[in-house]
GROMACS .gro file of C-alpha atoms in nm:
model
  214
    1UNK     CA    1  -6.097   2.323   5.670
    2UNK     CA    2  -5.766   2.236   5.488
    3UNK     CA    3  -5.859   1.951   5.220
    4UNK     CA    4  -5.697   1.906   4.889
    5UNK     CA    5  -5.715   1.661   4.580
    6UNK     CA    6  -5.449   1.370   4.633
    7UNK     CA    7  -5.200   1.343   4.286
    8UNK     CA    8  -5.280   1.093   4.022
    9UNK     CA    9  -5.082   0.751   4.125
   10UNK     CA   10  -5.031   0.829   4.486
   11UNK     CA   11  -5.318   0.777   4.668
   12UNK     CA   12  -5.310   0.645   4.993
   13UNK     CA   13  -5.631   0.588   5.254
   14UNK     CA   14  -5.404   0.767   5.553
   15UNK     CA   15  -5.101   0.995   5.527
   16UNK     CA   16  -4.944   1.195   5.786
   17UNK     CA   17  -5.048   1.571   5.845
   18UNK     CA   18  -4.757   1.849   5.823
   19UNK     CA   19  -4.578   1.953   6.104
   20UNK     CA   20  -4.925   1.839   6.268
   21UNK     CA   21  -4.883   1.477   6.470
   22UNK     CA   22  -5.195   1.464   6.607
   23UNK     CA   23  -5.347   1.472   6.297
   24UNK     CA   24  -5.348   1.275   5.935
   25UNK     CA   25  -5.556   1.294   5.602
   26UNK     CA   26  -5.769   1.065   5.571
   27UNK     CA   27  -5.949   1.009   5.212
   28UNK     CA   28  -6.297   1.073   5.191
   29UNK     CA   29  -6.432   1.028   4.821
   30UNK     CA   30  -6.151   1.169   4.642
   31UNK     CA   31  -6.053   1.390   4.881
   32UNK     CA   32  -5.820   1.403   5.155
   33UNK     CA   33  -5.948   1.549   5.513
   34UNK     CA   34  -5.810   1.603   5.851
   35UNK     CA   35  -5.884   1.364   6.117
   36UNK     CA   36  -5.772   1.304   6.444
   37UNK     CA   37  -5.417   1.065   6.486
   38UNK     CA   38  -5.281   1.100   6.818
   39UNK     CA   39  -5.282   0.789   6.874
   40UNK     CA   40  -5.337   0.616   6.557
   41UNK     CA   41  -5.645   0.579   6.329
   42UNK     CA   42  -5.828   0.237   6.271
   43UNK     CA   43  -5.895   0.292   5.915
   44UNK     CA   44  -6.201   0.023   5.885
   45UNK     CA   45  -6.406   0.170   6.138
   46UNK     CA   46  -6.330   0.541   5.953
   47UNK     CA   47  -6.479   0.398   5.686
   48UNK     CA   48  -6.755   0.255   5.794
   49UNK     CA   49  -6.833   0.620   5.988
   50UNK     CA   50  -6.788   0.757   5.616
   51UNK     CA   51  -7.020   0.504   5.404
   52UNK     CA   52  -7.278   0.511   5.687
   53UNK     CA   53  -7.338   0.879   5.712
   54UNK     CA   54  -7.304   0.876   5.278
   55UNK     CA   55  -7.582   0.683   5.282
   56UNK     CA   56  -7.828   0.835   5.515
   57UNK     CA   57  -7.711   1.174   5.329
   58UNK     CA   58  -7.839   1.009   5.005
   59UNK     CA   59  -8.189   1.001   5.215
   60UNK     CA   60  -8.204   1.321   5.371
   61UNK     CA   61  -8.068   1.665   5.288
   62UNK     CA   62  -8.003   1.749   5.635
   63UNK     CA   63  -7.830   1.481   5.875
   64UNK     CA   64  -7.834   1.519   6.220
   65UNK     CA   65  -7.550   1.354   6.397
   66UNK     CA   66  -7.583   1.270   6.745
   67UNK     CA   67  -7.353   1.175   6.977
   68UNK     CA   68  -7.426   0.978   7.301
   69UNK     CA   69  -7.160   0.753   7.529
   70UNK     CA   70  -7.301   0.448   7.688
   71UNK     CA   71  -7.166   0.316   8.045
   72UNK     CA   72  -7.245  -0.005   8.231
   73UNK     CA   73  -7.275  -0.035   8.577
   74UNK     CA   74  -7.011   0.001   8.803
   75UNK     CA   75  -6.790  -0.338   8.766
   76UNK     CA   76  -7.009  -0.508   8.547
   77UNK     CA   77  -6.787  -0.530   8.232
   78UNK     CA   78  -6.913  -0.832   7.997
   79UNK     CA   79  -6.734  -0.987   7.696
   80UNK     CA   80  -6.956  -0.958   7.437
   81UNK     CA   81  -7.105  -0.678   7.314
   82UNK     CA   82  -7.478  -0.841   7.354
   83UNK     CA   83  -7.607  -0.521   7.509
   84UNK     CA   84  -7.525  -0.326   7.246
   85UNK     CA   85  -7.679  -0.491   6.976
   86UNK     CA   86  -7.978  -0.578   7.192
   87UNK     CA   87  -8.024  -0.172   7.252
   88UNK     CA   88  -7.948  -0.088   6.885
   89UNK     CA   89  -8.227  -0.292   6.762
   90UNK     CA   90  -8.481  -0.163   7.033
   91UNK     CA   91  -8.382   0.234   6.993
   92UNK     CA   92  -8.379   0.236   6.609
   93UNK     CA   93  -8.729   0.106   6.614
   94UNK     CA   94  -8.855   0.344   6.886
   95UNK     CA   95  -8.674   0.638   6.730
   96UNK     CA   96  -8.847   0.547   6.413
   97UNK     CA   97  -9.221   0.531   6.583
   98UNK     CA   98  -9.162   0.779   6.737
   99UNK     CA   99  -9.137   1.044   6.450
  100UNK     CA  100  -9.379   0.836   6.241
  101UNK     CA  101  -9.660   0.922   6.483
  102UNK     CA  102  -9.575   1.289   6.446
  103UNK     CA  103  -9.603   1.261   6.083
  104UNK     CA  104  -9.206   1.261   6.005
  105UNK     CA  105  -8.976   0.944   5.842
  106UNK     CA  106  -8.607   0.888   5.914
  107UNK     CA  107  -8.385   0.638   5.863
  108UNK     CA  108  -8.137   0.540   6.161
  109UNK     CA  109  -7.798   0.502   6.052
  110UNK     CA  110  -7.513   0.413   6.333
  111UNK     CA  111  -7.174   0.331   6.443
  112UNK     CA  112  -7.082   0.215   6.781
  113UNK     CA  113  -6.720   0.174   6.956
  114UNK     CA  114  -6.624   0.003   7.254
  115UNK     CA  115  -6.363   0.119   7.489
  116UNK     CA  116  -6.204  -0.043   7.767
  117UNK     CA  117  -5.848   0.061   7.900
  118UNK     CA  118  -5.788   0.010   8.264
  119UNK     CA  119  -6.142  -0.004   8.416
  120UNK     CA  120  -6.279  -0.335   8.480
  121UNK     CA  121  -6.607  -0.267   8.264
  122UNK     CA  122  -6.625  -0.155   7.915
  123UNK     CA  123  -6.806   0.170   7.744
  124UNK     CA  124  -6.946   0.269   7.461
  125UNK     CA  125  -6.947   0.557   7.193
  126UNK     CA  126  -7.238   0.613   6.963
  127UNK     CA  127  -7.295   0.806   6.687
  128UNK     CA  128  -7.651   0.810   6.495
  129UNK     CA  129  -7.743   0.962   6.169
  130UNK     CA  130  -8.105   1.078   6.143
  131UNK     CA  131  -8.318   1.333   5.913
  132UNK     CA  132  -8.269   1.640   6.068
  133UNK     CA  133  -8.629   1.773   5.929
  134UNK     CA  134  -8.779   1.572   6.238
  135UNK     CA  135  -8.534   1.533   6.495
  136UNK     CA  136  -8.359   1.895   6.501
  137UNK     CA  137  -8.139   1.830   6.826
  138UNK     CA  138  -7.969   1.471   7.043
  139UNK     CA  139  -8.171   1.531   7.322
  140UNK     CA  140  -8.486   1.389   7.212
  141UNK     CA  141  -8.238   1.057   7.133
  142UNK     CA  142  -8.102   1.090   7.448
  143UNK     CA  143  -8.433   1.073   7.582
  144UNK     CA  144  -8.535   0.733   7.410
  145UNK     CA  145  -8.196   0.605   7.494
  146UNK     CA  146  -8.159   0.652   7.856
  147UNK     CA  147  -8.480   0.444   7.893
  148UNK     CA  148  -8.390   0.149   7.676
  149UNK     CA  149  -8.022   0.117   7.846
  150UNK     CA  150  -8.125   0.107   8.211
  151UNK     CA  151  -8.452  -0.102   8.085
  152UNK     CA  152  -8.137  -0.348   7.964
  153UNK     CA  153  -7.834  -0.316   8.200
  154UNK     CA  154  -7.942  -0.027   8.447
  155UNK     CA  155  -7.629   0.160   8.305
  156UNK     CA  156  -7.603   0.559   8.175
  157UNK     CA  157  -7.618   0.723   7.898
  158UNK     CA  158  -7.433   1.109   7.844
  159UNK     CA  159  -7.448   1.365   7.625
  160UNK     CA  160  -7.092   1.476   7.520
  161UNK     CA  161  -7.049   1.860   7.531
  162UNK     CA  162  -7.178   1.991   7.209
  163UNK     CA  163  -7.368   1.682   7.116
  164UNK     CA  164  -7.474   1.714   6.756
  165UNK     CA  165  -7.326   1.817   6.437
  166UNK     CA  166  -7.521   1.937   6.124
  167UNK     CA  167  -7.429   1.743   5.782
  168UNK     CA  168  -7.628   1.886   5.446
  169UNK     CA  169  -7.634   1.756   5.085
  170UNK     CA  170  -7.391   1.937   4.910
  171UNK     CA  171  -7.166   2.124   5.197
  172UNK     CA  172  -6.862   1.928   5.214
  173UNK     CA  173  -6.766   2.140   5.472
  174UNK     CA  174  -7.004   2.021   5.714
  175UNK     CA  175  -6.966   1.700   5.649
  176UNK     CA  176  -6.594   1.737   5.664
  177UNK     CA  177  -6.609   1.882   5.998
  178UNK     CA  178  -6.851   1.627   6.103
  179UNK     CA  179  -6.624   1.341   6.004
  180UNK     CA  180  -6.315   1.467   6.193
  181UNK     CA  181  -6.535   1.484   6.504
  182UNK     CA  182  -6.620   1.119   6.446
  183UNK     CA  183  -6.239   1.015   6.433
  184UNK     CA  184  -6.252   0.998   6.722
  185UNK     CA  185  -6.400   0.699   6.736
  186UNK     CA  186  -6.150   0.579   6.529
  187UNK     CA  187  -5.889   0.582   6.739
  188UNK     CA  188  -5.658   0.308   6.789
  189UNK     CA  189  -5.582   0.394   7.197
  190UNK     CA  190  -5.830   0.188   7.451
  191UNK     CA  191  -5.939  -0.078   7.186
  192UNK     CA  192  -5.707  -0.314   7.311
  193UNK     CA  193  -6.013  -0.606   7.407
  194UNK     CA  194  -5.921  -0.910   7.305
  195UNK     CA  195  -5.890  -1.036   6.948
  196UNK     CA  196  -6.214  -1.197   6.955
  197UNK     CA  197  -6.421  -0.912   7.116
  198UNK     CA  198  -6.588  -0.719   6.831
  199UNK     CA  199  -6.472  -0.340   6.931
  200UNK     CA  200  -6.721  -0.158   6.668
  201UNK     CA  201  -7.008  -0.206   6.491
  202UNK     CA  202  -7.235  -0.003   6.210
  203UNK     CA  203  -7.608   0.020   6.039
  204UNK     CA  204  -7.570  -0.221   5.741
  205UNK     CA  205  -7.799   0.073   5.503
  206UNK     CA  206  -7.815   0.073   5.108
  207UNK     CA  207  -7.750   0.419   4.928
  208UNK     CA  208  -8.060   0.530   4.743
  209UNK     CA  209  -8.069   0.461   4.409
  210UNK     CA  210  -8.020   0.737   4.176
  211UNK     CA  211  -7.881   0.929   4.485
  212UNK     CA  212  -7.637   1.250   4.441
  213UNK     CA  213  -7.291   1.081   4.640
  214UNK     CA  214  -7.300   1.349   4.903
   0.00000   0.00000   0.00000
């Protein structure tokens, strides 16, 4: 992946890609990285994808990322994003009981987006970041998740083609790759809610003290 070291006194968070529109470089530690820009980049919610998946990195060697989309029922859009939080608080605990019982410890890092553009109910995008020594694939998380989200709403949950990505201490490249996936979420097309509708949200983790950056 093309990534190179920005020049002293011109460093910018977001700068266009060459001769490339639907991309941009995006600054990740002091390095600059591809990412998706078709549509523009909300640069916040990059960086919360970035410090979130840092810090769960600082935990565990080997990060899985995995990638699930979240729809409501037919027509029944809401406002708030009460659902959300509601489910995030339920599934991080089960996903953590869950692989306590089989002997394992993860943290669950997050980020949600929601999308609405011309439907009349919102959905959402969800990435989690959890120790890859116990959960080696999404589809145990999809698992856990599908029953929490109808228990809540009745809505689905899908698994995105190619569902998980791989991030490991050390390998910038995967986490590179990784974080130009996640972009995606990023993007500035279909969060048009209102001002006062909260279109993201992410874990609120601490990096481990003493902890290698990434």
């Amino acid at each position: 992946m093309a990534t190179f070291i920005p020049e002293v006194g011109r460093i910018h968070k977001l700068i266009p890609y060459p001769k490339k529109k639907n991309l941009a470089y995006y600054l990740d530690g002091d390095t600059y990285i591809p990412v998706f820009y078709s549509y523009g980049l909300i640069v916040k919610i990059q960086d919360s994808i970035a410090n979130q998946l840092s810090i769960v990195q600082s935990y565990h060697s080997r990060v899985l990322v995995g990638l699930l989309q979240f729809n409501l029922p037919n027509g029944e859009g809401t406002k708030c994003n009460t659902v959300m939080s509601k489910f995030i608080d339920k599934f991080r605990y089960r996903v953590e009981m869950h692989y306590k019982k089989l002997g394992y410890f993860t943290h669950v890092g997050y980020v949600w987006v929601r999308e609405q553009n011309s439907s009349t109910a919102q959905h959402y995008h969800a990435a989690f970041f959890v120790n890859e020594q116990c959960c080696a694939g999404a589809y145990k998380l999809w698992q856990l998740a599908v029953d929490i989200w109808d228990e809540l709403c009745g809505g689905h949950v899908i698994m995105p083609t190619n569902p998980e990505l791989t991030v490991k201490r050390g390998d910038l490249n995967s986490r590179h790759i990784a974080l130009l996936r996640l972009s995606y979420y990023a993007k500035q097309e279909t969060k048009q809610a209102k001002i006062f509708i909260k279109n993201y949200s992410a874990s609120r983790m601490k990096r481990k003290k003493g902890s290698e950056l990434y």
